[in-house]
Amino acid sequence: MAINNYTTVVEFVLQGLSGDPELEALFLVFFLLLYILALAGNTLIIIAISLNPSLHTPMYFFLANLAFLDIVCTSTVLPKLLDGLVCKSSHISYKGCMTQLFFLTWFLGAELLLLTAMAYDRYVAICRPLHYSMLMSWPICVLLAGSVWVISAASTSVHTGLMAQLNFCGPNQIRHFLCEVPTLLLLSCSPTTLNNIMIVIADVYFGVVNFLLTMISYSFIIASILRIRSTEGKKRAFSTCSAHLVVVILYYSTVIYTYLQPGSGSSLENGKVVALLYTAVSPTLNPVIYSLRNKDVKVALRKLFVYVH
């Protein structure tokens, strides 16, 4: 199609992870295994929380939301990546690319907001225990979770809408294995000033502001734990938030690196590795982290396996 003397791109070509056939076969096995583990682990977490009445609390309500987000986030990326590894080349239509962009940006933003809500929940539980039932009542929890999904959906609608206004007139080679805002902007032959402004605003809100809110929550949590006199009390208090803190560090370190780096060639190569961490590795590790660091989750999973058998 020709628009304003431009040949509009109707299909993109996603760059593979490696040109070496042996490495691609290894990647295929590795990422297929990661995908299966991510689906199985997060599904088990959701089922265990749903079937165990003792886990029907705000903390585990948010954890179930996180597990669901991990499932849909990795399902947005890995099936297409695996398809490209099997077929030796990966073509994606313009509409397919915009769809992947929409859902990936939605789920990544929602996960950052959800981690902030989970940090607030831990802050109230440890620093304001007497007011916990009032400050984290079920209506408030549902409102927080709903806000996470709606705010992120509004943000990704803006980014995808602005991206759809751009012209792509060649080349159509995306130097990534997925459709993401920074890499697509490099291919546009239209002015991207407004897109870049909105990216900065989103980075500040989703990345910086939420990171600071999470860190402020944990500074109060740590200060409160240090004031506990008994060693056993400190261990018990820290055990309720240690798993979440590990997930926060893992997730923010990868996402912030990807979206705050300049869109240069070398940074894009590094970005592939980082993107794999937050779209494949992190969703696989999160259930492991929570099951290893949380006694209640371990008990619930054991009960689930006993029930199945």
mmCIF file of N, CA and C in Angstrom, residues 167-256:
data_model
loop_
_atom_site.group_PDB
_atom_site.id
_atom_site.type_symbol
_atom_site.label_atom_id
_atom_site.label_comp_id
_atom_site.label_asym_id
_atom_site.label_seq_id
_atom_site.Cartn_x
_atom_site.Cartn_y
_atom_site.Cartn_z
ATOM 1 N N ASN A 167 3.885 5.966 10.540
ATOM 2 C CA ASN A 167 4.102 5.251 9.287
ATOM 3 C C ASN A 167 5.359 4.403 9.389
ATOM 4 N N PHE A 168 5.282 3.189 8.873
ATOM 5 C CA PHE A 168 6.442 2.308 8.795
ATOM 6 C C PHE A 168 6.656 2.000 7.319
ATOM 7 N N CYS A 169 7.704 2.561 6.757
ATOM 8 C CA CYS A 169 7.899 2.470 5.304
ATOM 9 C C CYS A 169 9.170 1.708 4.938
ATOM 10 N N GLY A 170 9.660 0.895 5.848
ATOM 11 C CA GLY A 170 10.849 0.088 5.568
ATOM 12 C C GLY A 170 12.095 0.740 6.131
ATOM 13 N N PRO A 171 13.045 -0.075 6.614
ATOM 14 C CA PRO A 171 13.022 -1.546 6.636
ATOM 15 C C PRO A 171 12.025 -2.082 7.673
ATOM 16 N N ASN A 172 11.723 -3.378 7.538
ATOM 17 C CA ASN A 172 10.750 -3.992 8.446
ATOM 18 C C ASN A 172 11.387 -5.029 9.364
ATOM 19 N N GLN A 173 12.717 -4.981 9.506
ATOM 20 C CA GLN A 173 13.431 -5.930 10.363
ATOM 21 C C GLN A 173 13.480 -5.385 11.796
ATOM 22 N N ILE A 174 12.772 -6.045 12.701
ATOM 23 C CA ILE A 174 12.798 -5.646 14.107
ATOM 24 C C ILE A 174 13.990 -6.326 14.781
ATOM 25 N N ARG A 175 14.878 -5.543 15.337
ATOM 26 C CA ARG A 175 16.068 -6.113 15.967
ATOM 27 C C ARG A 175 15.760 -6.605 17.376
ATOM 28 N N HIS A 176 14.756 -7.463 17.433
ATOM 29 C CA HIS A 176 14.321 -8.027 18.703
ATOM 30 C C HIS A 176 13.499 -9.267 18.395
ATOM 31 N N PHE A 177 13.179 -10.060 19.423
ATOM 32 C CA PHE A 177 12.340 -11.232 19.201
ATOM 33 C C PHE A 177 10.884 -10.954 19.558
ATOM 34 N N LEU A 178 10.575 -9.679 19.890
ATOM 35 C CA LEU A 178 9.202 -9.293 20.211
ATOM 36 C C LEU A 178 8.951 -7.862 19.769
ATOM 37 N N CYS A 179 7.669 -7.500 19.720
ATOM 38 C CA CYS A 179 7.284 -6.131 19.361
ATOM 39 C C CYS A 179 7.201 -5.300 20.634
ATOM 40 N N GLU A 180 8.087 -4.322 20.733
ATOM 41 C CA GLU A 180 8.166 -3.487 21.918
ATOM 42 C C GLU A 180 8.282 -2.036 21.475
ATOM 43 N N VAL A 181 7.833 -1.119 22.318
ATOM 44 C CA VAL A 181 7.791 0.293 21.933
ATOM 45 C C VAL A 181 9.154 0.826 21.481
ATOM 46 N N PRO A 182 10.238 0.692 22.255
ATOM 47 C CA PRO A 182 11.515 1.295 21.844
ATOM 48 C C PRO A 182 12.036 0.778 20.501
ATOM 49 N N THR A 183 11.922 -0.517 20.244
ATOM 50 C CA THR A 183 12.459 -1.070 18.997
ATOM 51 C C THR A 183 11.612 -0.673 17.790
ATOM 52 N N LEU A 184 10.292 -0.589 17.967
ATOM 53 C CA LEU A 184 9.426 -0.194 16.852
ATOM 54 C C LEU A 184 9.625 1.275 16.472
ATOM 55 N N LEU A 185 9.874 2.126 17.458
ATOM 56 C CA LEU A 185 10.088 3.543 17.157
ATOM 57 C C LEU A 185 11.307 3.751 16.255
ATOM 58 N N LEU A 186 12.293 2.873 16.357
ATOM 59 C CA LEU A 186 13.492 2.981 15.524
ATOM 60 C C LEU A 186 13.189 2.733 14.047
ATOM 61 N N LEU A 187 12.075 2.041 13.755
ATOM 62 C CA LEU A 187 11.733 1.707 12.368
ATOM 63 C C LEU A 187 10.776 2.715 11.744
ATOM 64 N N SER A 188 10.226 3.610 12.538
ATOM 65 C CA SER A 188 9.223 4.527 12.024
ATOM 66 C C SER A 188 9.859 5.619 11.156
ATOM 67 N N CYS A 189 9.154 5.968 10.069
ATOM 68 C CA CYS A 189 9.618 7.084 9.231
ATOM 69 C C CYS A 189 8.765 8.324 9.492
ATOM 70 N N SER A 190 8.012 8.315 10.592
ATOM 71 C CA SER A 190 7.235 9.480 11.020
ATOM 72 C C SER A 190 7.903 10.106 12.243
ATOM 73 N N PRO A 191 7.611 11.364 12.528
ATOM 74 C CA PRO A 191 8.133 11.982 13.753
ATOM 75 C C PRO A 191 7.628 11.230 14.988
ATOM 76 N N THR A 192 8.521 10.974 15.932
ATOM 77 C CA THR A 192 8.157 10.183 17.121
ATOM 78 C C THR A 192 8.276 10.996 18.413
ATOM 79 N N THR A 193 8.252 12.319 18.282
ATOM 80 C CA THR A 193 8.430 13.178 19.461
ATOM 81 C C THR A 193 7.375 12.916 20.523
ATOM 82 N N LEU A 194 6.092 12.868 20.114
ATOM 83 C CA LEU A 194 5.014 12.665 21.076
ATOM 84 C C LEU A 194 5.134 11.290 21.725
ATOM 85 N N ASN A 195 5.498 10.271 20.925
ATOM 86 C CA ASN A 195 5.688 8.923 21.473
ATOM 87 C C ASN A 195 6.766 8.916 22.544
ATOM 88 N N ASN A 196 7.874 9.604 22.252
ATOM 89 C CA ASN A 196 8.985 9.641 23.206
ATOM 90 C C ASN A 196 8.610 10.382 24.486
ATOM 91 N N ILE A 197 7.801 11.438 24.347
ATOM 92 C CA ILE A 197 7.346 12.175 25.532
ATOM 93 C C ILE A 197 6.488 11.274 26.410
ATOM 94 N N MET A 198 5.584 10.524 25.778
ATOM 95 C CA MET A 198 4.706 9.627 26.542
ATOM 96 C C MET A 198 5.503 8.489 27.175
ATOM 97 N N ILE A 199 6.564 8.037 26.508
ATOM 98 C CA ILE A 199 7.423 6.999 27.081
ATOM 99 C C ILE A 199 8.094 7.515 28.346
ATOM 100 N N VAL A 200 8.583 8.757 28.293
ATOM 101 C CA VAL A 200 9.231 9.348 29.468
ATOM 102 C C VAL A 200 8.241 9.461 30.622
ATOM 103 N N ILE A 201 7.013 9.918 30.321
ATOM 104 C CA ILE A 201 5.986 10.047 31.364
ATOM 105 C C ILE A 201 5.675 8.679 31.969
ATOM 106 N N ALA A 202 5.520 7.659 31.102
ATOM 107 C CA ALA A 202 5.227 6.308 31.589
ATOM 108 C C ALA A 202 6.389 5.751 32.399
ATOM 109 N N ASP A 203 7.627 6.003 31.926
ATOM 110 C CA ASP A 203 8.809 5.541 32.655
ATOM 111 C C ASP A 203 8.860 6.148 34.053
ATOM 112 N N VAL A 204 8.568 7.447 34.125
ATOM 113 C CA VAL A 204 8.620 8.135 35.421
ATOM 114 C C VAL A 204 7.551 7.570 36.353
ATOM 115 N N TYR A 205 6.332 7.381 35.820
ATOM 116 C CA TYR A 205 5.245 6.893 36.680
ATOM 117 C C TYR A 205 5.412 5.421 37.040
ATOM 118 N N PHE A 206 5.484 4.569 36.020
ATOM 119 C CA PHE A 206 5.532 3.124 36.281
ATOM 120 C C PHE A 206 6.869 2.690 36.874
ATOM 121 N N GLY A 207 7.939 3.261 36.382
ATOM 122 C CA GLY A 207 9.251 2.850 36.869
ATOM 123 C C GLY A 207 9.694 3.580 38.116
ATOM 124 N N VAL A 208 9.892 4.889 37.991
ATOM 125 C CA VAL A 208 10.502 5.671 39.071
ATOM 126 C C VAL A 208 9.565 5.840 40.265
ATOM 127 N N VAL A 209 8.336 6.348 40.026
ATOM 128 C CA VAL A 209 7.411 6.631 41.131
ATOM 129 C C VAL A 209 7.051 5.355 41.892
ATOM 130 N N ASN A 210 6.700 4.298 41.156
ATOM 131 C CA ASN A 210 6.326 3.050 41.826
ATOM 132 C C ASN A 210 7.509 2.403 42.528
ATOM 133 N N PHE A 211 8.690 2.533 41.940
ATOM 134 C CA PHE A 211 9.891 2.006 42.594
ATOM 135 C C PHE A 211 10.154 2.747 43.905
ATOM 136 N N LEU A 212 10.025 4.072 43.865
ATOM 137 C CA LEU A 212 10.240 4.864 45.080
ATOM 138 C C LEU A 212 9.197 4.533 46.151
ATOM 139 N N LEU A 213 7.929 4.387 45.744
ATOM 140 C CA LEU A 213 6.883 4.026 46.704
ATOM 141 C C LEU A 213 7.163 2.662 47.342
ATOM 142 N N THR A 214 7.632 1.735 46.519
ATOM 143 C CA THR A 214 7.966 0.401 47.033
ATOM 144 C C THR A 214 9.133 0.471 48.005
ATOM 145 N N MET A 215 10.162 1.235 47.645
ATOM 146 C CA MET A 215 11.333 1.356 48.508
ATOM 147 C C MET A 215 10.995 2.098 49.810
ATOM 148 N N ILE A 216 10.114 3.107 49.726
ATOM 149 C CA ILE A 216 9.683 3.814 50.944
ATOM 150 C C ILE A 216 8.943 2.851 51.868
ATOM 151 N N SER A 217 8.061 2.027 51.275
ATOM 152 C CA SER A 217 7.341 1.027 52.077
ATOM 153 C C SER A 217 8.319 0.110 52.785
ATOM 154 N N TYR A 218 9.332 -0.339 52.061
ATOM 155 C CA TYR A 218 10.287 -1.278 52.652
ATOM 156 C C TYR A 218 11.239 -0.611 53.646
ATOM 157 N N SER A 219 11.476 0.680 53.496
ATOM 158 C CA SER A 219 12.291 1.370 54.495
ATOM 159 C C SER A 219 11.548 1.413 55.835
ATOM 160 N N PHE A 220 10.233 1.660 55.778
ATOM 161 C CA PHE A 220 9.420 1.624 57.006
ATOM 162 C C PHE A 220 9.339 0.200 57.558
ATOM 163 N N ILE A 221 9.204 -0.784 56.656
ATOM 164 C CA ILE A 221 9.117 -2.181 57.083
ATOM 165 C C ILE A 221 10.397 -2.609 57.796
ATOM 166 N N ILE A 222 11.544 -2.307 57.192
ATOM 167 C CA ILE A 222 12.837 -2.697 57.779
ATOM 168 C C ILE A 222 13.054 -2.005 59.125
ATOM 169 N N ALA A 223 12.709 -0.704 59.174
ATOM 170 C CA ALA A 223 12.849 0.030 60.438
ATOM 171 C C ALA A 223 11.963 -0.572 61.520
ATOM 172 N N SER A 224 10.751 -0.978 61.147
ATOM 173 C CA SER A 224 9.838 -1.590 62.106
ATOM 174 C C SER A 224 10.348 -2.952 62.570
ATOM 175 N N ILE A 225 10.906 -3.735 61.650
ATOM 176 C CA ILE A 225 11.444 -5.059 62.003
ATOM 177 C C ILE A 225 12.632 -4.924 62.949
ATOM 178 N N LEU A 226 13.480 -3.940 62.693
ATOM 179 C CA LEU A 226 14.665 -3.738 63.545
ATOM 180 C C LEU A 226 14.286 -3.350 64.968
ATOM 181 N N ARG A 227 13.087 -2.770 65.133
ATOM 182 C CA ARG A 227 12.644 -2.383 66.476
ATOM 183 C C ARG A 227 12.087 -3.558 67.273
ATOM 184 N N ILE A 228 11.832 -4.674 66.583
ATOM 185 C CA ILE A 228 11.335 -5.872 67.285
ATOM 186 C C ILE A 228 12.474 -6.442 68.127
ATOM 187 N N ARG A 229 12.215 -6.716 69.381
ATOM 188 C CA ARG A 229 13.287 -7.120 70.296
ATOM 189 C C ARG A 229 13.708 -8.569 70.106
ATOM 190 N N SER A 230 12.748 -9.472 69.945
ATOM 191 C CA SER A 230 13.091 -10.898 69.865
ATOM 192 C C SER A 230 13.596 -11.266 68.473
ATOM 193 N N THR A 231 14.584 -12.139 68.436
ATOM 194 C CA THR A 231 15.138 -12.614 67.164
ATOM 195 C C THR A 231 14.086 -13.388 66.380
ATOM 196 N N GLU A 232 13.296 -14.186 67.096
ATOM 197 C CA GLU A 232 12.248 -14.975 66.444
ATOM 198 C C GLU A 232 11.189 -14.076 65.820
ATOM 199 N N GLY A 233 10.875 -12.982 66.516
ATOM 200 C CA GLY A 233 9.898 -12.025 65.987
ATOM 201 C C GLY A 233 10.401 -11.354 64.721
ATOM 202 N N LYS A 234 11.693 -11.009 64.709
ATOM 203 C CA LYS A 234 12.298 -10.407 63.512
ATOM 204 C C LYS A 234 12.245 -11.375 62.338
ATOM 205 N N LYS A 235 12.592 -12.646 62.594
ATOM 206 C CA LYS A 235 12.583 -13.647 61.518
ATOM 207 C C LYS A 235 11.180 -13.831 60.952
ATOM 208 N N ARG A 236 10.198 -13.893 61.840
ATOM 209 C CA ARG A 236 8.826 -14.104 61.400
ATOM 210 C C ARG A 236 8.322 -12.925 60.572
ATOM 211 N N ALA A 237 8.641 -11.710 61.014
ATOM 212 C CA ALA A 237 8.210 -10.513 60.282
ATOM 213 C C ALA A 237 8.895 -10.434 58.921
ATOM 214 N N PHE A 238 10.184 -10.730 58.888
ATOM 215 C CA PHE A 238 10.925 -10.634 57.632
ATOM 216 C C PHE A 238 10.487 -11.715 56.644
ATOM 217 N N SER A 239 10.111 -12.890 57.169
ATOM 218 C CA SER A 239 9.714 -13.993 56.287
ATOM 219 C C SER A 239 8.444 -13.664 55.506
ATOM 220 N N THR A 240 7.607 -12.760 56.048
ATOM 221 C CA THR A 240 6.359 -12.418 55.365
ATOM 222 C C THR A 240 6.581 -11.496 54.165
ATOM 223 N N CYS A 241 7.763 -10.876 54.069
ATOM 224 C CA CYS A 241 7.990 -9.938 52.966
ATOM 225 C C CYS A 241 9.262 -10.230 52.163
ATOM 226 N N SER A 242 10.065 -11.198 52.593
ATOM 227 C CA SER A 242 11.346 -11.455 51.914
ATOM 228 C C SER A 242 11.145 -11.933 50.480
ATOM 229 N N ALA A 243 10.146 -12.810 50.261
ATOM 230 C CA ALA A 243 9.907 -13.318 48.907
ATOM 231 C C ALA A 243 9.512 -12.181 47.971
ATOM 232 N N HIS A 244 8.624 -11.295 48.451
ATOM 233 C CA HIS A 244 8.192 -10.166 47.631
ATOM 234 C C HIS A 244 9.360 -9.234 47.323
ATOM 235 N N LEU A 245 10.241 -9.021 48.281
ATOM 236 C CA LEU A 245 11.391 -8.144 48.079
ATOM 237 C C LEU A 245 12.321 -8.710 47.008
ATOM 238 N N VAL A 246 12.538 -10.021 47.015
ATOM 239 C CA VAL A 246 13.380 -10.663 45.992
ATOM 240 C C VAL A 246 12.760 -10.477 44.607
ATOM 241 N N VAL A 247 11.442 -10.674 44.500
ATOM 242 C CA VAL A 247 10.745 -10.511 43.224
ATOM 243 C C VAL A 247 10.836 -9.067 42.736
ATOM 244 N N VAL A 248 10.679 -8.110 43.648
ATOM 245 C CA VAL A 248 10.772 -6.683 43.303
ATOM 246 C C VAL A 248 12.140 -6.357 42.715
ATOM 247 N N ILE A 249 13.196 -6.809 43.376
ATOM 248 C CA ILE A 249 14.563 -6.528 42.913
ATOM 249 C C ILE A 249 14.806 -7.147 41.544
ATOM 250 N N LEU A 250 14.384 -8.401 41.374
ATOM 251 C CA LEU A 250 14.570 -9.096 40.097
ATOM 252 C C LEU A 250 13.819 -8.394 38.975
ATOM 253 N N TYR A 251 12.582 -8.016 39.233
ATOM 254 C CA TYR A 251 11.740 -7.449 38.179
ATOM 255 C C TYR A 251 12.154 -6.029 37.811
ATOM 256 N N TYR A 252 12.337 -5.183 38.807
ATOM 257 C CA TYR A 252 12.683 -3.790 38.519
ATOM 258 C C TYR A 252 14.041 -3.665 37.851
ATOM 259 N N SER A 253 14.998 -4.470 38.246
ATOM 260 C CA SER A 253 16.344 -4.371 37.671
ATOM 261 C C SER A 253 16.328 -4.650 36.174
ATOM 262 N N THR A 254 15.444 -5.553 35.720
ATOM 263 C CA THR A 254 15.381 -5.876 34.298
ATOM 264 C C THR A 254 14.547 -4.867 33.514
ATOM 265 N N VAL A 255 13.348 -4.539 34.014
ATOM 266 C CA VAL A 255 12.460 -3.642 33.279
ATOM 267 C C VAL A 255 13.031 -2.224 33.187
ATOM 268 N N ILE A 256 13.555 -1.715 34.284
ATOM 269 C CA ILE A 256 14.105 -0.356 34.276
ATOM 270 C C ILE A 256 15.298 -0.277 33.325
#
